[in-house]
Amino acid sequence: MCGIAGFIHFERDNGRPEWAAIAHSMGETLHHRGPDDRGEWTCPAGALVHRRLAVIDPDRGRQPMTRSREGQDYVIVYNGELYNTGALRRDLEGRGHAFETASDTEVLLAAYLEYGEAVGTRLEGIYAFVIWDGARKQFFACRDRFGVKPFFYAWDDDGAFVFGSELKALFAYPGLTPRVDAAGWCEVLGIGPARTAGVGVFAGVEELRPAHQMVIGPAGARQERYWSLVSRPHADSYEDTVLRVRELVTGAVTRQLVSDVPLCTFLSGGLDSSVITAVAARDYQRRGLPALETYSFDYADNQKYFRPSSFQPDADWPWVERMVEAFHTRHTVLTCPIPDLAALLDQAMRAKDLPGMADVDASLLYFCRQVAQKHVVALSGECADEVFGGYPWFERPEMLHASTFPWSRDLDARREVFDPRLWKRLGVEDYVQYRYAQSVAQTPRLEGEDPENARRREVAWLNLNWFMSTLLDRKDRMSMWSGLEVRVPFCDHHLVEYVWNIPWCMKAMNGRRKQVLRDAAEGLLPEDVRTRPKSPYPKTHNPLYEELVRARVAEILADPAAPLHALVDENALRAGMLVSAGDYGRPWFGQLMAGPQMLAYLVQLNAWMVRFGLTV
C-alpha cells in the first residue's frame, strides 16, 4: 500500500524547471501512506509521485517503476495489492514477458503492456494506479471495483490534470485552492459523513469512481466503467449456495494472506471477523507458520458502563476470548483512553481531509496506530453486512421502505443544530433527496422481480454505493495515516457478484439476517460464535466522552473567530445538546447515539474549516 500523486500538463509539454519540486511537495503530503520509500518521475508532459509502504518484495519493488518496450518507456505509480499476481505472472510469462522482481507492481505494468486498456478486467485486488504510456503519449488511470483505494483529481485553470490518493495532495499543487460551493456544503451538512461517489466535496475536485478507468492525453480525457454488477436469477439450491459462499469466502481470505511483512487480523468476536480469523489461523497452521496474531478493540471502563440494547445486544470481549481459545491466536486487547478518543477527532479529520464518522474514525485511528507498531498488514471483516444484508434496514418495514437513505431516515438531529436560514438557502433536504433518487435509479434491475425484493435490491445497491463506500474511506484513511495496510476480503468481487443475486429468502433463511453466511461457517467456528447476534463496531459507553465533546463544542462557540458560528443555530445548541447530548434514539449514520455523534461532528466541521480556510 502506498500513496500516489502527480500532474499532467500536455499544453506545456516541454516541462518546467519547478516540476520536480512540485512533485516532491505533493509526495510529502502522503508520507504517512508510504514511510518506507519515495520516488518522483518527470517527463515533458507531467510528473508521477510515489510514497511506498513496502509489503511485497520490499527491496526491489521501488516506484515509479519504468519498463521499456520497442524503444518506448512505460512508467507506473500504484497504490494497492493484487491478489491474483501469481496467475497473472504465469499467463504473462507464457506470452513472453520476463520479470526482474517478485513485486505485483511489475506484474501490473506488464499486464498493461499486454492487455492495454482492458487490464482492469484482469485484476483481482484493491488498487488505484496511473501509467505513462510512452507509445501512445498518454496516461492511463484505473481504480478497483469497489473503491477500496482512493483516487481524487482536479483540473487547474491552466489546463493541468492533478491527481492524488488524498485530497491534501491536490492542494499542494500551485494554483489549486480549497473552496466549497453550495453542493459541497450540502454534502457535509446533509449527507456527511457519507459522500456521493465521484464527488470530492471541494469545488472542482472529483473522484475517479470505483470500477472506472480514465485516459488523459493531448486531446483531453475520457472515462469509462470497466466492470458492473449484473442482476440475474439465482439458480442454485440453498445447500449449493451455502457451499459456494463458503468456497468464495475462504478463497478470498486465503488469497489476501500474501505478505512479505508481518500480518494480523482484527477480531471482534462477531461473525465476520471470526470467519476471517478462523480461515487465516487454519492456513497459518497448515503452512507451519507461527500462531496468527489478532487484535480486539475496547474503551476504558467499557465493562463498567456497558448496557445491552437492541442496537448492541452484548459486549465483544467474552466472544473474543472464545475465539482466541479455539484458534490459539496470539491476541492483544487494545483499550482506548477516553481523553485520547476526544482529542483525536481533529487528527482523524486531517487524515480524511473531511469531517467523518467522529468517534468511530478517531477510535480506529488510535487502534491502527497501536497495531502499526508491530504489523504492516491487517485483515478486517468490513463490508460483510453491506454484501450479505446484515443491517436492520433490510427487514424493518419503516426502514426498508423509507423514501430516503434508510440509515438516516430523517434529518432532525441536523436540522435542529444547523442555522435554519443557511439550511434553507442551500436547499439541503432537496439535495439529499436528489442524491438518493439519483442513486436508486442506477440500481441494476432484475426483470420480473416482485416489489418487495426489488426494493431490497435498491437498498442493497445503496449500501454498496454509500454505506460501504463511507466505511472503506474511513478504513483507508485511518489505517494509512498510521502506516498500516488493511485488507477487506468481503469486498472480493467474485464473492460480491455471487451474493448480489442470492435472494433474500436465502440470505435471511429462517428469518435471520446473514443466515447464509452463518451456515457457510458451520464447522469453521465455535457454534456459539457462529450464532451470535450482530453487534456493531464497538463504541464507548463511558459518559466522560459525551462530557468532553460537549465541552469542546462549548469552547469553540466561546471563540468569536471560530468558523462554526456561520453554520449552527447557537441558541438551539445551548438549549439542547450542550445541556445534555443524550441518546435520543434517532439515527446518526446508522447509529443511535445522535447527540454525542452530532457534537463530535461539529468539532470536526470546525477543525475542517480552520484547516482549509473555508467560509460559507
mmCIF file of C-alpha atoms in Angstrom, residues 21-299:
data_model
loop_
_atom_site.group_PDB
_atom_site.id
_atom_site.type_symbol
_atom_site.label_atom_id
_atom_site.label_comp_id
_atom_site.label_asym_id
_atom_site.label_seq_id
_atom_site.Cartn_x
_atom_site.Cartn_y
_atom_site.Cartn_z
ATOM 1 C CA ALA A 21 9.944 20.448 -6.620
ATOM 2 C CA ILE A 22 6.152 20.491 -7.032
ATOM 3 C CA ALA A 23 6.094 16.725 -7.368
ATOM 4 C CA HIS A 24 8.181 16.351 -4.231
ATOM 5 C CA SER A 25 5.877 18.658 -2.261
ATOM 6 C CA MET A 26 2.815 16.687 -3.322
ATOM 7 C CA GLY A 27 4.508 13.468 -2.294
ATOM 8 C CA GLU A 28 5.403 14.799 1.132
ATOM 9 C CA THR A 29 1.713 15.285 1.951
ATOM 10 C CA LEU A 30 1.374 11.497 1.557
ATOM 11 C CA HIS A 31 4.424 10.466 3.585
ATOM 12 C CA HIS A 32 2.200 8.693 6.140
ATOM 13 C CA ARG A 33 0.878 6.402 3.396
ATOM 14 C CA GLY A 34 4.367 5.344 2.385
ATOM 15 C CA PRO A 35 7.068 5.901 5.005
ATOM 16 C CA ASP A 36 9.411 3.238 3.582
ATOM 17 C CA ASP A 37 10.477 4.863 0.304
ATOM 18 C CA ARG A 38 9.844 7.784 -2.016
ATOM 19 C CA GLY A 39 10.188 8.479 -5.695
ATOM 20 C CA GLU A 40 9.320 11.079 -8.321
ATOM 21 C CA TRP A 41 9.455 10.840 -12.097
ATOM 22 C CA THR A 42 9.029 13.731 -14.508
ATOM 23 C CA CYS A 43 8.642 13.933 -18.255
ATOM 24 C CA PRO A 44 7.773 16.799 -20.627
ATOM 25 C CA ALA A 45 4.061 16.049 -20.108
ATOM 26 C CA GLY A 46 3.973 15.890 -16.309
ATOM 27 C CA ALA A 47 5.121 14.067 -13.189
ATOM 28 C CA LEU A 48 4.326 10.908 -11.232
ATOM 29 C CA VAL A 49 4.885 10.680 -7.475
ATOM 30 C CA HIS A 50 5.054 7.687 -5.152
ATOM 31 C CA ARG A 51 5.379 7.109 -1.413
ATOM 32 C CA ARG A 52 5.800 3.447 -0.514
ATOM 33 C CA LEU A 53 4.650 1.187 2.280
ATOM 34 C CA ALA A 54 6.620 -1.935 1.381
ATOM 35 C CA VAL A 55 4.615 -5.181 1.593
ATOM 36 C CA ILE A 56 5.767 -7.392 -1.297
ATOM 37 C CA ASP A 57 9.446 -7.614 -2.329
ATOM 38 C CA PRO A 58 10.500 -4.650 -0.157
ATOM 39 C CA ASP A 59 13.997 -4.494 -1.654
ATOM 40 C CA ARG A 60 13.121 -4.387 -5.362
ATOM 41 C CA GLY A 61 9.597 -3.026 -5.724
ATOM 42 C CA ARG A 62 10.512 0.669 -5.869
ATOM 43 C CA GLN A 63 8.304 3.148 -7.706
ATOM 44 C CA PRO A 64 7.817 4.924 -10.008
ATOM 45 C CA MET A 65 8.724 1.765 -11.913
ATOM 46 C CA THR A 66 9.824 2.024 -15.542
ATOM 47 C CA ARG A 67 9.921 -0.644 -18.230
ATOM 48 C CA SER A 68 10.833 -0.188 -21.887
ATOM 49 C CA ARG A 69 9.328 -1.836 -24.931
ATOM 50 C CA GLU A 70 10.252 -1.183 -28.546
ATOM 51 C CA GLY A 71 12.109 1.954 -27.549
ATOM 52 C CA GLN A 72 9.251 3.451 -25.536
ATOM 53 C CA ASP A 73 9.064 3.919 -21.765
ATOM 54 C CA TYR A 74 6.121 2.854 -19.631
ATOM 55 C CA VAL A 75 6.040 4.201 -16.069
ATOM 56 C CA ILE A 76 3.694 3.259 -13.225
ATOM 57 C CA VAL A 77 2.748 4.605 -9.799
ATOM 58 C CA TYR A 78 0.477 2.204 -7.966
ATOM 59 C CA ASN A 79 -1.314 2.046 -4.627
ATOM 60 C CA GLY A 80 -2.782 -1.319 -3.762
ATOM 61 C CA GLU A 81 -2.393 -5.062 -3.702
ATOM 62 C CA LEU A 82 -3.095 -7.658 -6.381
ATOM 63 C CA TYR A 83 -4.378 -10.984 -5.109
ATOM 64 C CA ASN A 84 -4.019 -12.812 -8.427
ATOM 65 C CA THR A 85 -0.386 -11.851 -9.008
ATOM 66 C CA GLY A 86 0.730 -15.475 -9.404
ATOM 67 C CA ALA A 87 -1.867 -16.329 -12.038
ATOM 68 C CA LEU A 88 -1.181 -13.100 -13.937
ATOM 69 C CA ARG A 89 2.555 -13.688 -13.832
ATOM 70 C CA ARG A 90 2.215 -17.206 -15.214
ATOM 71 C CA ASP A 91 -0.037 -16.019 -18.025
ATOM 72 C CA LEU A 92 2.307 -13.172 -18.904
ATOM 73 C CA GLU A 93 5.382 -15.405 -18.817
ATOM 74 C CA GLY A 94 3.594 -17.695 -21.261
ATOM 75 C CA ARG A 95 3.214 -14.658 -23.519
ATOM 76 C CA GLY A 96 6.921 -13.865 -23.429
ATOM 77 C CA HIS A 97 7.255 -11.456 -20.503
ATOM 78 C CA ALA A 98 10.227 -11.768 -18.144
ATOM 79 C CA PHE A 99 10.296 -10.378 -14.602
ATOM 80 C CA GLU A 100 13.093 -8.873 -12.548
ATOM 81 C CA THR A 101 11.262 -8.688 -9.199
ATOM 82 C CA ALA A 102 8.637 -10.524 -7.150
ATOM 83 C CA SER A 103 6.513 -7.384 -6.808
ATOM 84 C CA ASP A 104 2.947 -7.108 -8.036
ATOM 85 C CA THR A 105 3.829 -3.645 -9.387
ATOM 86 C CA GLU A 106 5.967 -5.163 -12.132
ATOM 87 C CA VAL A 107 3.243 -7.702 -12.932
ATOM 88 C CA LEU A 108 0.653 -4.931 -13.167
ATOM 89 C CA LEU A 109 2.823 -2.885 -15.526
ATOM 90 C CA ALA A 110 3.445 -5.935 -17.720
ATOM 91 C CA ALA A 111 -0.283 -6.668 -17.691
ATOM 92 C CA TYR A 112 -0.950 -3.188 -19.073
ATOM 93 C CA LEU A 113 1.672 -3.751 -21.775
ATOM 94 C CA GLU A 114 -0.066 -6.992 -22.736
ATOM 95 C CA TYR A 115 -3.773 -6.189 -22.295
ATOM 96 C CA GLY A 116 -3.816 -2.416 -22.753
ATOM 97 C CA GLU A 117 -6.942 -0.635 -21.597
ATOM 98 C CA ALA A 118 -8.637 -3.974 -20.840
ATOM 99 C CA VAL A 119 -6.219 -4.535 -17.955
ATOM 100 C CA GLY A 120 -8.771 -3.704 -15.241
ATOM 101 C CA THR A 121 -10.909 -6.700 -16.170
ATOM 102 C CA ARG A 122 -7.920 -8.983 -15.450
ATOM 103 C CA LEU A 123 -7.167 -7.674 -11.962
ATOM 104 C CA GLU A 124 -8.260 -9.071 -8.612
ATOM 105 C CA GLY A 125 -7.428 -6.864 -5.686
ATOM 106 C CA ILE A 126 -7.527 -3.324 -4.369
ATOM 107 C CA TYR A 127 -5.792 -0.688 -6.438
ATOM 108 C CA ALA A 128 -5.522 2.789 -7.860
ATOM 109 C CA PHE A 129 -2.750 3.409 -10.373
ATOM 110 C CA VAL A 130 -1.544 5.667 -13.173
ATOM 111 C CA ILE A 131 0.647 4.545 -16.084
ATOM 112 C CA TRP A 132 2.515 6.745 -18.536
ATOM 113 C CA ASP A 133 2.182 5.091 -21.951
ATOM 114 C CA GLY A 134 5.175 6.304 -23.955
ATOM 115 C CA ALA A 135 3.970 4.750 -27.203
ATOM 116 C CA ARG A 136 0.576 6.449 -27.147
ATOM 117 C CA LYS A 137 1.816 9.566 -25.343
ATOM 118 C CA GLN A 138 -0.993 9.337 -22.806
ATOM 119 C CA PHE A 139 -1.649 8.479 -19.176
ATOM 120 C CA PHE A 140 -3.931 5.633 -18.085
ATOM 121 C CA ALA A 141 -5.601 5.641 -14.636
ATOM 122 C CA CYS A 142 -7.658 2.856 -13.082
ATOM 123 C CA ARG A 143 -9.404 2.213 -9.737
ATOM 124 C CA ASP A 144 -10.571 -1.050 -8.151
ATOM 125 C CA ARG A 145 -14.154 -2.263 -8.391
ATOM 126 C CA PHE A 146 -15.382 -1.036 -5.003
ATOM 127 C CA GLY A 147 -13.100 1.929 -4.439
ATOM 128 C CA VAL A 148 -11.110 0.395 -1.600
ATOM 129 C CA LYS A 149 -8.145 2.502 -2.702
ATOM 130 C CA PRO A 150 -8.747 6.232 -3.268
ATOM 131 C CA PHE A 151 -8.150 8.439 -6.311
ATOM 132 C CA PHE A 152 -9.031 12.166 -6.407
ATOM 133 C CA TYR A 153 -8.382 14.596 -9.243
ATOM 134 C CA ALA A 154 -8.949 18.169 -10.400
ATOM 135 C CA TRP A 155 -8.177 20.413 -13.362
ATOM 136 C CA ASP A 156 -6.475 23.732 -12.695
ATOM 137 C CA ASP A 157 -7.228 26.929 -14.625
ATOM 138 C CA ASP A 158 -4.125 26.405 -16.739
ATOM 139 C CA GLY A 159 -5.262 23.016 -18.061
ATOM 140 C CA ALA A 160 -3.275 20.728 -15.756
ATOM 141 C CA PHE A 161 -4.792 17.446 -14.579
ATOM 142 C CA VAL A 162 -3.777 16.949 -10.933
ATOM 143 C CA PHE A 163 -4.368 13.711 -9.015
ATOM 144 C CA GLY A 164 -3.634 12.149 -5.658
ATOM 145 C CA SER A 165 -4.545 9.399 -3.222
ATOM 146 C CA GLU A 166 -5.823 12.033 -0.822
ATOM 147 C CA LEU A 167 -7.348 15.467 -1.154
ATOM 148 C CA LYS A 168 -4.436 17.108 0.653
ATOM 149 C CA ALA A 169 -2.071 16.115 -2.159
ATOM 150 C CA LEU A 170 -4.103 18.092 -4.709
ATOM 151 C CA PHE A 171 -3.802 21.301 -2.723
ATOM 152 C CA ALA A 172 -0.014 21.024 -2.665
ATOM 153 C CA TYR A 173 -0.167 21.819 -6.399
ATOM 154 C CA PRO A 174 0.249 25.570 -7.020
ATOM 155 C CA GLY A 175 -2.977 27.204 -8.129
ATOM 156 C CA LEU A 176 -5.396 24.664 -6.635
ATOM 157 C CA THR A 177 -7.119 26.328 -3.691
ATOM 158 C CA PRO A 178 -9.585 24.560 -1.397
ATOM 159 C CA ARG A 179 -13.080 26.001 -1.808
ATOM 160 C CA VAL A 180 -16.525 24.576 -1.064
ATOM 161 C CA ASP A 181 -19.577 25.535 -3.116
ATOM 162 C CA ALA A 182 -23.260 25.036 -2.295
ATOM 163 C CA ALA A 183 -23.241 21.388 -3.368
ATOM 164 C CA GLY A 184 -20.195 20.714 -1.203
ATOM 165 C CA TRP A 185 -21.866 22.252 1.836
ATOM 166 C CA CYS A 186 -24.947 20.110 1.216
ATOM 167 C CA GLU A 187 -22.677 17.065 1.181
ATOM 168 C CA VAL A 188 -21.151 17.770 4.599
ATOM 169 C CA LEU A 189 -24.264 19.186 6.284
ATOM 170 C CA GLY A 190 -26.928 16.884 4.859
ATOM 171 C CA ILE A 191 -25.186 13.674 3.793
ATOM 172 C CA GLY A 192 -21.896 13.559 5.708
ATOM 173 C CA PRO A 193 -20.100 11.501 6.845
ATOM 174 C CA ALA A 194 -21.115 9.791 3.602
ATOM 175 C CA ARG A 195 -20.116 11.311 0.279
ATOM 176 C CA THR A 196 -21.612 10.945 -3.174
ATOM 177 C CA ALA A 197 -19.422 8.645 -5.269
ATOM 178 C CA GLY A 198 -17.405 10.722 -7.703
ATOM 179 C CA VAL A 199 -17.784 13.906 -5.645
ATOM 180 C CA GLY A 200 -14.742 15.372 -3.911
ATOM 181 C CA VAL A 201 -16.756 17.889 -1.804
ATOM 182 C CA PHE A 202 -14.262 20.673 -2.593
ATOM 183 C CA ALA A 203 -15.255 22.756 -5.611
ATOM 184 C CA GLY A 204 -13.735 21.408 -8.826
ATOM 185 C CA VAL A 205 -12.484 18.210 -7.187
ATOM 186 C CA GLU A 206 -13.746 14.870 -8.424
ATOM 187 C CA GLU A 207 -13.100 11.240 -7.668
ATOM 188 C CA LEU A 208 -12.381 8.500 -10.178
ATOM 189 C CA ARG A 209 -15.357 6.303 -9.363
ATOM 190 C CA PRO A 210 -14.957 2.644 -8.402
ATOM 191 C CA ALA A 211 -14.646 0.243 -11.363
ATOM 192 C CA HIS A 212 -13.758 3.136 -13.668
ATOM 193 C CA GLN A 213 -10.717 3.967 -15.741
ATOM 194 C CA MET A 214 -9.547 7.136 -17.427
ATOM 195 C CA VAL A 215 -7.250 8.047 -20.305
ATOM 196 C CA ILE A 216 -5.650 11.502 -20.243
ATOM 197 C CA GLY A 217 -3.994 12.634 -23.446
ATOM 198 C CA PRO A 218 -3.306 15.769 -25.530
ATOM 199 C CA ALA A 219 -6.898 15.762 -26.788
ATOM 200 C CA GLY A 220 -8.377 15.698 -23.278
ATOM 201 C CA ALA A 221 -9.695 12.941 -21.006
ATOM 202 C CA ARG A 222 -12.204 10.153 -21.389
ATOM 203 C CA GLN A 223 -13.588 7.961 -18.645
ATOM 204 C CA GLU A 224 -15.442 4.652 -18.746
ATOM 205 C CA ARG A 225 -16.672 1.870 -16.486
ATOM 206 C CA TYR A 226 -14.892 -1.468 -16.942
ATOM 207 C CA TRP A 227 -16.964 -3.621 -14.550
ATOM 208 C CA SER A 228 -20.555 -3.655 -13.289
ATOM 209 C CA LEU A 229 -22.765 -5.778 -11.116
ATOM 210 C CA VAL A 230 -25.352 -7.668 -13.164
ATOM 211 C CA SER A 231 -28.708 -8.775 -11.763
ATOM 212 C CA ARG A 232 -29.764 -12.259 -12.837
ATOM 213 C CA PRO A 233 -31.920 -15.082 -11.423
ATOM 214 C CA HIS A 234 -30.227 -17.256 -8.796
ATOM 215 C CA ALA A 235 -30.419 -20.891 -9.877
ATOM 216 C CA ASP A 236 -28.543 -22.692 -7.068
ATOM 217 C CA SER A 237 -30.289 -24.593 -4.285
ATOM 218 C CA TYR A 238 -29.808 -23.348 -0.735
ATOM 219 C CA GLU A 239 -27.383 -26.162 0.037
ATOM 220 C CA ASP A 240 -25.299 -25.392 -3.053
ATOM 221 C CA THR A 241 -25.457 -21.672 -2.258
ATOM 222 C CA VAL A 242 -24.055 -22.268 1.225
ATOM 223 C CA LEU A 243 -21.204 -24.357 -0.193
ATOM 224 C CA ARG A 244 -20.426 -21.730 -2.832
ATOM 225 C CA VAL A 245 -20.420 -18.915 -0.284
ATOM 226 C CA ARG A 246 -18.036 -20.873 1.929
ATOM 227 C CA GLU A 247 -15.741 -21.548 -1.032
ATOM 228 C CA LEU A 248 -15.742 -17.910 -2.115
ATOM 229 C CA VAL A 249 -15.184 -16.505 1.379
ATOM 230 C CA THR A 250 -12.418 -18.995 2.167
ATOM 231 C CA GLY A 251 -10.727 -18.309 -1.157
ATOM 232 C CA ALA A 252 -10.915 -14.545 -0.709
ATOM 233 C CA VAL A 253 -9.363 -14.668 2.756
ATOM 234 C CA THR A 254 -6.639 -17.125 1.754
ATOM 235 C CA ARG A 255 -5.587 -15.073 -1.291
ATOM 236 C CA GLN A 256 -5.286 -11.988 0.867
ATOM 237 C CA LEU A 257 -2.849 -13.564 3.320
ATOM 238 C CA VAL A 258 0.057 -12.997 0.928
ATOM 239 C CA SER A 259 2.632 -10.691 2.513
ATOM 240 C CA ASP A 260 6.377 -10.390 2.991
ATOM 241 C CA VAL A 261 5.844 -8.386 6.202
ATOM 242 C CA PRO A 262 4.019 -9.126 9.494
ATOM 243 C CA LEU A 263 0.252 -9.703 9.107
ATOM 244 C CA CYS A 264 -2.593 -9.863 11.633
ATOM 245 C CA THR A 265 -6.392 -9.818 11.798
ATOM 246 C CA PHE A 266 -8.877 -7.573 13.581
ATOM 247 C CA LEU A 267 -11.052 -9.796 15.803
ATOM 248 C CA SER A 268 -14.247 -8.519 17.449
ATOM 249 C CA GLY A 269 -15.735 -11.939 18.151
ATOM 250 C CA GLY A 270 -18.533 -11.212 15.681
ATOM 251 C CA LEU A 271 -19.369 -13.452 12.760
ATOM 252 C CA ASP A 272 -17.437 -11.553 10.079
ATOM 253 C CA SER A 273 -14.097 -11.029 11.805
ATOM 254 C CA SER A 274 -14.292 -14.505 13.328
ATOM 255 C CA VAL A 275 -14.694 -16.147 9.901
ATOM 256 C CA ILE A 276 -11.646 -14.271 8.597
ATOM 257 C CA THR A 277 -9.592 -15.138 11.682
ATOM 258 C CA ALA A 278 -10.599 -18.798 11.555
ATOM 259 C CA VAL A 279 -9.624 -19.182 7.888
ATOM 260 C CA ALA A 280 -6.357 -17.305 8.424
ATOM 261 C CA ALA A 281 -5.438 -19.241 11.581
ATOM 262 C CA ARG A 282 -6.036 -22.583 9.877
ATOM 263 C CA ASP A 283 -3.998 -21.506 6.879
ATOM 264 C CA TYR A 284 -1.121 -20.492 9.158
ATOM 265 C CA GLN A 285 -1.299 -23.853 10.925
ATOM 266 C CA ARG A 286 -1.362 -25.732 7.616
ATOM 267 C CA ARG A 287 1.739 -23.881 6.422
ATOM 268 C CA GLY A 288 3.576 -24.397 9.715
ATOM 269 C CA LEU A 289 3.751 -20.665 10.440
ATOM 270 C CA PRO A 290 3.816 -19.136 13.929
ATOM 271 C CA ALA A 291 0.426 -18.532 15.506
ATOM 272 C CA LEU A 292 -1.670 -15.828 13.871
ATOM 273 C CA GLU A 293 -1.699 -12.518 15.712
ATOM 274 C CA THR A 294 -5.086 -10.923 16.400
ATOM 275 C CA TYR A 295 -6.301 -7.638 17.879
ATOM 276 C CA SER A 296 -9.545 -6.579 19.510
ATOM 277 C CA PHE A 297 -10.637 -3.069 20.426
ATOM 278 C CA ASP A 298 -12.290 -1.642 23.524
ATOM 279 C CA TYR A 299 -12.531 1.579 25.524
#
